[in-house]
């Protein structure tokens, strides 16, 4: 299979421009509200969130295909936003 290593065992995935959230190890998960694309200014705070239902949900946020350490909840924030945090 061509599944990227970080997505093995994925039950549900939602993706935006540069950020993705993975929900794994769940029974019949469903994403009910996906992260929305947001424009924020440098130095401000970016907050992304996802809503999902299912038993035993776990989360992992990614940027450009790489897992973000400690970003493992339904919300993820960056403060302050720096130039290298951006996406198109």
CSV table of N, CA, C and O in Angstrom, one decimal:
chain,number,residue,atom,x,y,z
A,1,UNK,N,0.8,-1.2,0.0
A,1,UNK,CA,0.0,0.0,0.0
A,1,UNK,C,0.9,1.2,0.0
A,1,UNK,O,2.0,1.2,0.4
A,2,UNK,N,0.3,2.4,-0.5
A,2,UNK,CA,1.1,3.6,-0.5
A,2,UNK,C,0.7,4.5,0.6
A,2,UNK,O,0.9,5.7,0.6
A,3,UNK,N,0.2,4.0,1.7
A,3,UNK,CA,-0.1,4.7,2.9
A,3,UNK,C,1.1,5.3,3.6
A,3,UNK,O,2.0,4.6,3.9
A,4,UNK,N,1.1,6.7,3.8
A,4,UNK,CA,2.3,7.2,4.5
A,4,UNK,C,2.4,6.7,5.9
A,4,UNK,O,1.4,6.4,6.5
A,5,UNK,N,3.6,6.5,6.4
A,5,UNK,CA,3.8,5.9,7.7
A,5,UNK,C,2.9,6.5,8.8
A,5,UNK,O,2.4,5.9,9.7
A,6,UNK,N,2.8,7.9,8.8
A,6,UNK,CA,2.1,8.6,9.8
A,6,UNK,C,0.6,8.3,9.7
A,6,UNK,O,-0.1,8.7,10.7
A,7,UNK,N,0.1,7.7,8.7
A,7,UNK,CA,-1.3,7.5,8.5
A,7,UNK,C,-1.8,6.1,8.6
A,7,UNK,O,-2.9,5.7,8.5
A,8,UNK,N,-0.8,5.2,8.9
A,8,UNK,CA,-1.2,3.8,9.1
A,8,UNK,C,-2.1,3.7,10.4
A,8,UNK,O,-1.8,4.2,11.4
A,9,UNK,N,-3.2,3.0,10.2
A,9,UNK,CA,-4.1,2.8,11.3
A,9,UNK,C,-5.1,4.0,11.4
A,9,UNK,O,-5.9,4.0,12.3
A,10,UNK,N,-5.1,4.9,10.4
A,10,UNK,CA,-6.0,6.0,10.4
A,10,UNK,C,-7.4,5.5,10.3
A,10,UNK,O,-7.7,4.7,9.5
A,11,UNK,N,-8.3,6.1,11.0
A,11,UNK,CA,-9.7,5.8,10.9
A,11,UNK,C,-10.4,7.0,10.2
A,11,UNK,O,-11.4,6.8,9.6
A,12,UNK,N,-9.9,8.2,10.4
A,12,UNK,CA,-10.5,9.4,9.8
A,12,UNK,C,-9.5,10.5,9.7
A,12,UNK,O,-8.7,10.6,10.6
A,13,UNK,N,-9.5,11.2,8.6
A,13,UNK,CA,-8.6,12.3,8.4
A,13,UNK,C,-9.3,13.5,7.8
A,13,UNK,O,-10.1,13.3,6.9
A,14,UNK,N,-8.9,14.7,8.3
A,14,UNK,CA,-9.4,15.9,7.7
A,14,UNK,C,-8.2,16.8,7.4
A,14,UNK,O,-7.3,16.8,8.2
A,15,UNK,N,-8.3,17.4,6.3
A,15,UNK,CA,-7.1,18.2,5.8
A,15,UNK,C,-7.5,19.6,5.4
A,15,UNK,O,-8.6,19.8,4.8
A,16,UNK,N,-6.6,20.6,5.7
A,16,UNK,CA,-6.8,21.9,5.1
A,16,UNK,C,-5.6,22.2,4.2
A,16,UNK,O,-5.1,21.2,3.6
A,17,UNK,N,-5.2,23.4,4.1
A,17,UNK,CA,-4.1,23.8,3.2
A,17,UNK,C,-2.8,23.1,3.6
A,17,UNK,O,-2.2,22.3,2.9
A,18,UNK,N,-2.3,23.4,4.8
A,18,UNK,CA,-1.0,22.8,5.3
A,18,UNK,C,-1.2,22.0,6.5
A,18,UNK,O,-0.2,21.4,7.0
A,19,UNK,N,-2.3,22.0,7.1
A,19,UNK,CA,-2.5,21.2,8.4
A,19,UNK,C,-3.5,20.1,8.2
A,19,UNK,O,-4.5,20.3,7.5
A,20,UNK,N,-3.3,19.0,8.8
A,20,UNK,CA,-4.1,17.8,8.7
A,20,UNK,C,-4.3,17.3,10.1
A,20,UNK,O,-3.4,17.3,11.0
A,21,UNK,N,-5.5,16.7,10.4
A,21,UNK,CA,-5.7,16.1,11.7
A,21,UNK,C,-6.1,14.6,11.4
A,21,UNK,O,-6.8,14.3,10.5
A,22,UNK,N,-5.5,13.7,12.2
A,22,UNK,CA,-5.7,12.3,12.1
A,22,UNK,C,-6.4,11.8,13.3
A,22,UNK,O,-6.0,12.1,14.4
A,23,UNK,N,-7.4,11.0,13.1
A,23,UNK,CA,-8.1,10.4,14.3
A,23,UNK,C,-7.9,8.9,14.1
A,23,UNK,O,-8.3,8.3,13.1
A,24,UNK,N,-7.3,8.2,15.1
A,24,UNK,CA,-7.0,6.8,15.1
A,24,UNK,C,-7.5,6.1,16.3
A,24,UNK,O,-8.0,6.7,17.3
A,25,UNK,N,-7.5,4.7,16.2
A,25,UNK,CA,-7.8,3.9,17.3
A,25,UNK,C,-9.3,4.1,17.8
A,25,UNK,O,-9.5,4.2,19.0
A,26,UNK,N,-10.2,4.3,16.9
A,26,UNK,CA,-11.6,4.6,17.3
A,26,UNK,C,-12.5,3.6,16.7
A,26,UNK,O,-12.2,3.0,15.6
A,27,UNK,N,-13.6,3.4,17.3
A,27,UNK,CA,-14.7,2.5,16.7
A,27,UNK,C,-15.7,3.4,16.0
A,27,UNK,O,-16.3,4.3,16.6
A,28,UNK,N,-15.8,3.2,14.7
A,28,UNK,CA,-16.8,4.0,13.9
A,28,UNK,C,-16.7,5.5,14.1
A,28,UNK,O,-17.7,6.1,14.4
A,29,UNK,N,-15.5,6.1,13.9
A,29,UNK,CA,-15.4,7.5,14.1
A,29,UNK,C,-16.0,8.3,12.9
A,29,UNK,O,-16.1,7.7,11.8
A,30,UNK,N,-16.3,9.5,13.2
A,30,UNK,CA,-16.8,10.4,12.1
A,30,UNK,C,-16.5,11.8,12.5
A,30,UNK,O,-16.7,12.2,13.6
A,31,UNK,N,-15.9,12.5,11.5
A,31,UNK,CA,-15.6,13.9,11.7
A,31,UNK,C,-16.9,14.7,11.4
A,31,UNK,O,-17.4,14.6,10.3
A,32,UNK,N,-17.3,15.4,12.4
A,32,UNK,CA,-18.6,16.2,12.3
A,32,UNK,C,-18.4,17.6,12.0
A,32,UNK,O,-19.3,18.3,11.5
A,33,UNK,N,-17.2,18.1,12.2
A,33,UNK,CA,-16.9,19.5,11.9
A,33,UNK,C,-15.4,19.6,11.6
A,33,UNK,O,-14.6,19.4,12.5
A,34,UNK,N,-15.1,19.9,10.3
A,34,UNK,CA,-13.7,19.9,9.9
A,34,UNK,C,-13.0,21.2,10.2
A,34,UNK,O,-13.6,22.2,10.3
A,35,UNK,N,-11.6,21.2,10.3
A,35,UNK,CA,-10.9,22.4,10.5
A,35,UNK,C,-11.2,23.4,9.3
A,35,UNK,O,-11.2,22.9,8.2
A,36,UNK,N,-11.3,24.6,9.6
A,36,UNK,CA,-11.6,25.6,8.5
A,36,UNK,C,-10.3,26.4,8.2
A,36,UNK,O,-9.5,26.6,9.1
A,37,UNK,N,-10.1,26.7,6.9
A,37,UNK,CA,-9.0,27.6,6.5
A,37,UNK,C,-9.2,29.0,7.2
A,37,UNK,O,-10.3,29.5,7.2
A,38,UNK,N,-8.1,29.5,7.7
A,38,UNK,CA,-8.1,30.7,8.5
A,38,UNK,C,-6.9,31.6,8.1
A,38,UNK,O,-5.8,31.1,7.9
A,39,UNK,N,-7.2,32.8,7.9
A,39,UNK,CA,-6.1,33.8,7.6
A,39,UNK,C,-5.8,34.6,8.9
A,39,UNK,O,-6.7,35.1,9.5
A,40,UNK,N,-4.6,34.6,9.4
A,40,UNK,CA,-4.2,35.3,10.6
A,40,UNK,C,-3.0,36.1,10.3
A,40,UNK,O,-2.1,35.7,9.5
A,41,UNK,N,-2.8,37.2,11.0
A,41,UNK,CA,-1.6,38.0,10.9
A,41,UNK,C,-0.4,37.5,11.7
A,41,UNK,O,-0.6,36.8,12.6
A,42,UNK,N,0.8,37.9,11.2
A,42,UNK,CA,2.0,37.6,12.0
A,42,UNK,C,1.9,38.1,13.4
A,42,UNK,O,1.4,39.2,13.6
A,43,UNK,N,2.3,37.3,14.4
A,43,UNK,CA,2.3,37.7,15.8
A,43,UNK,C,0.9,37.4,16.5
A,43,UNK,O,0.9,37.5,17.7
A,44,UNK,N,-0.1,37.0,15.7
A,44,UNK,CA,-1.4,36.7,16.3
A,44,UNK,C,-1.4,35.2,16.7
A,44,UNK,O,-0.4,34.5,16.6
A,45,UNK,N,-2.6,34.7,17.1
A,45,UNK,CA,-2.8,33.4,17.5
A,45,UNK,C,-3.6,32.6,16.5
A,45,UNK,O,-4.7,33.2,16.1
A,46,UNK,N,-3.2,31.5,16.0
A,46,UNK,CA,-4.0,30.6,15.1
A,46,UNK,C,-4.6,29.5,16.0
A,46,UNK,O,-3.8,28.8,16.7
A,47,UNK,N,-5.9,29.3,15.9
A,47,UNK,CA,-6.5,28.1,16.5
A,47,UNK,C,-7.3,27.3,15.5
A,47,UNK,O,-8.1,27.9,14.8
A,48,UNK,N,-6.9,26.0,15.4
A,48,UNK,CA,-7.6,25.1,14.5
A,48,UNK,C,-8.3,24.1,15.4
A,48,UNK,O,-7.8,23.7,16.4
A,49,UNK,N,-9.5,23.6,15.0
A,49,UNK,CA,-10.2,22.6,15.8
A,49,UNK,C,-11.0,21.7,14.9
A,49,UNK,O,-11.3,22.0,13.8
A,50,UNK,N,-11.3,20.5,15.4
A,50,UNK,CA,-12.1,19.5,14.7
A,50,UNK,C,-13.0,18.9,15.7
A,50,UNK,O,-12.7,18.9,16.9
A,51,UNK,N,-14.2,18.6,15.3
A,51,UNK,CA,-15.2,17.9,16.1
A,51,UNK,C,-15.4,16.5,15.5
A,51,UNK,O,-15.6,16.4,14.3
A,52,UNK,N,-15.4,15.5,16.4
A,52,UNK,CA,-15.6,14.1,15.9
A,52,UNK,C,-16.4,13.3,16.9
A,52,UNK,O,-16.4,13.7,18.1
A,53,UNK,N,-17.0,12.3,16.5
A,53,UNK,CA,-17.7,11.4,17.4
A,53,UNK,C,-17.2,10.0,17.2
A,53,UNK,O,-16.8,9.6,16.1
A,54,UNK,N,-17.3,9.2,18.2
A,54,UNK,CA,-16.8,7.8,18.1
A,54,UNK,C,-16.2,7.4,19.5
A,54,UNK,O,-15.9,8.3,20.3
A,55,UNK,N,-16.0,6.1,19.7
A,55,UNK,CA,-15.4,5.7,20.9
A,55,UNK,C,-13.9,5.6,20.9
A,55,UNK,O,-13.3,5.3,19.8
A,56,UNK,N,-13.2,6.0,21.9
A,56,UNK,CA,-11.8,5.9,22.0
A,56,UNK,C,-11.0,6.8,21.1
A,56,UNK,O,-9.9,6.4,20.6
A,57,UNK,N,-11.5,8.0,20.7
A,57,UNK,CA,-10.8,8.8,19.8
A,57,UNK,C,-9.4,9.3,20.3
A,57,UNK,O,-9.3,9.6,21.4
A,58,UNK,N,-8.5,9.3,19.4
A,58,UNK,CA,-7.2,10.0,19.6
A,58,UNK,C,-6.9,10.9,18.4
A,58,UNK,O,-7.5,10.7,17.3
A,59,UNK,N,-6.1,11.9,18.6
A,59,UNK,CA,-5.9,12.9,17.6
A,59,UNK,C,-4.4,13.1,17.4
A,59,UNK,O,-3.6,12.9,18.3
A,60,UNK,N,-4.0,13.5,16.1
A,60,UNK,CA,-2.7,13.9,15.8
A,60,UNK,C,-2.7,14.9,14.7
A,60,UNK,O,-3.3,14.6,13.6
A,61,UNK,N,-2.2,16.1,15.0
A,61,UNK,CA,-2.1,17.1,13.9
A,61,UNK,C,-0.8,17.0,13.2
A,61,UNK,O,0.2,16.7,13.8
A,62,UNK,N,-0.9,17.4,11.9
A,62,UNK,CA,0.3,17.4,11.0
A,62,UNK,C,0.4,18.7,10.3
A,62,UNK,O,-0.6,19.4,10.1
A,63,UNK,N,1.6,19.1,10.0
A,63,UNK,CA,1.9,20.2,9.1
A,63,UNK,C,2.8,19.7,8.0
A,63,UNK,O,3.8,19.1,8.2
A,64,UNK,N,2.3,19.9,6.7
A,64,UNK,CA,3.0,19.5,5.6
A,64,UNK,C,3.4,18.0,5.6
A,64,UNK,O,4.5,17.6,5.3
A,65,UNK,N,2.5,17.2,6.2
A,65,UNK,CA,2.8,15.7,6.3
A,65,UNK,C,3.6,15.2,7.4
A,65,UNK,O,3.8,14.0,7.6
A,66,UNK,N,4.0,16.1,8.3
A,66,UNK,CA,4.9,15.8,9.5
A,66,UNK,C,4.1,16.0,10.7
A,66,UNK,O,3.5,17.0,10.9
A,67,UNK,N,4.1,15.0,11.6
A,67,UNK,CA,3.4,15.1,12.9
A,67,UNK,C,3.9,16.2,13.7
A,67,UNK,O,5.1,16.4,13.8
A,68,UNK,N,3.0,17.0,14.3
A,68,UNK,CA,3.4,18.1,15.2
A,68,UNK,C,3.5,17.5,16.6
A,68,UNK,O,2.5,17.0,17.2
A,69,UNK,N,4.7,17.5,17.2
A,69,UNK,CA,4.8,16.9,18.6
A,69,UNK,C,3.8,17.6,19.6
A,69,UNK,O,3.7,18.8,19.5
A,70,UNK,N,3.2,16.8,20.4
A,70,UNK,CA,2.3,17.3,21.4
A,70,UNK,C,1.0,17.9,20.9
A,70,UNK,O,0.3,18.5,21.7
A,71,UNK,N,0.8,17.8,19.6
A,71,UNK,CA,-0.5,18.3,19.0
A,71,UNK,C,-1.4,17.2,18.8
A,71,UNK,O,-1.5,16.6,17.8
A,72,UNK,N,-2.0,16.7,20.0
A,72,UNK,CA,-2.7,15.5,19.9
A,72,UNK,C,-4.1,15.6,20.6
A,72,UNK,O,-4.6,14.7,21.3
A,73,UNK,N,-4.7,16.7,20.4
A,73,UNK,CA,-6.1,17.0,20.9
A,73,UNK,C,-7.0,17.5,19.8
A,73,UNK,O,-6.5,17.7,18.7
A,74,UNK,N,-8.2,17.7,20.1
A,74,UNK,CA,-9.2,18.2,19.1
A,74,UNK,C,-8.9,19.6,18.7
A,74,UNK,O,-9.4,20.0,17.6
A,75,UNK,N,-8.1,20.4,19.4
A,75,UNK,CA,-7.7,21.7,19.0
A,75,UNK,C,-6.2,21.8,19.0
A,75,UNK,O,-5.5,21.2,19.7
A,76,UNK,N,-5.8,22.7,18.1
A,76,UNK,CA,-4.3,23.0,18.0
A,76,UNK,C,-4.1,24.5,17.8
A,76,UNK,O,-4.9,25.1,17.1
A,77,UNK,N,-3.2,25.1,18.5
A,77,UNK,CA,-2.9,26.5,18.4
A,77,UNK,C,-1.5,26.8,18.2
A,77,UNK,O,-0.6,26.0,18.6
A,78,UNK,N,-1.2,27.9,17.5
A,78,UNK,CA,0.2,28.5,17.4
A,78,UNK,C,0.1,29.9,17.8
A,78,UNK,O,-0.7,30.7,17.4
A,79,UNK,N,1.0,30.3,18.8
A,79,UNK,CA,1.1,31.6,19.2
A,79,UNK,C,2.5,31.9,19.6
A,79,UNK,O,3.1,31.2,20.4
A,80,UNK,N,3.1,32.9,19.1
A,80,UNK,CA,2.6,33.8,18.0
A,80,UNK,C,2.9,33.1,16.7
A,80,UNK,O,3.8,32.3,16.5
A,81,UNK,N,2.1,33.5,15.7
A,81,UNK,CA,2.2,33.0,14.3
A,81,UNK,C,3.5,33.7,13.7
A,81,UNK,O,3.7,34.9,13.8
A,82,UNK,N,4.4,32.8,13.2
A,82,UNK,CA,5.6,33.3,12.6
A,82,UNK,C,5.6,33.0,11.1
A,82,UNK,O,4.8,32.2,10.6
A,83,UNK,N,6.5,33.6,10.3
A,83,UNK,CA,6.5,33.4,8.9
A,83,UNK,C,6.6,32.0,8.4
A,83,UNK,O,5.9,31.6,7.5
A,84,UNK,N,7.3,31.2,9.1
A,84,UNK,CA,7.5,29.8,8.8
A,84,UNK,C,6.3,28.9,9.1
A,84,UNK,O,6.2,27.7,8.7
A,85,UNK,N,5.3,29.5,9.8
A,85,UNK,CA,4.0,28.8,10.1
A,85,UNK,C,3.0,28.8,8.9
A,85,UNK,O,2.0,28.1,9.0
A,86,UNK,N,3.3,29.7,8.0
A,86,UNK,CA,2.3,30.0,6.9
A,86,UNK,C,2.2,28.9,5.9
A,86,UNK,O,3.0,27.9,5.8
A,87,UNK,N,1.1,29.0,5.1
A,87,UNK,CA,0.8,28.1,4.0
A,87,UNK,C,0.1,29.0,3.0
A,87,UNK,O,-0.4,30.1,3.2
A,88,UNK,N,-0.1,28.4,1.8
A,88,UNK,CA,-0.8,29.1,0.8
A,88,UNK,C,-2.1,28.4,0.4
A,88,UNK,O,-2.3,27.3,0.7
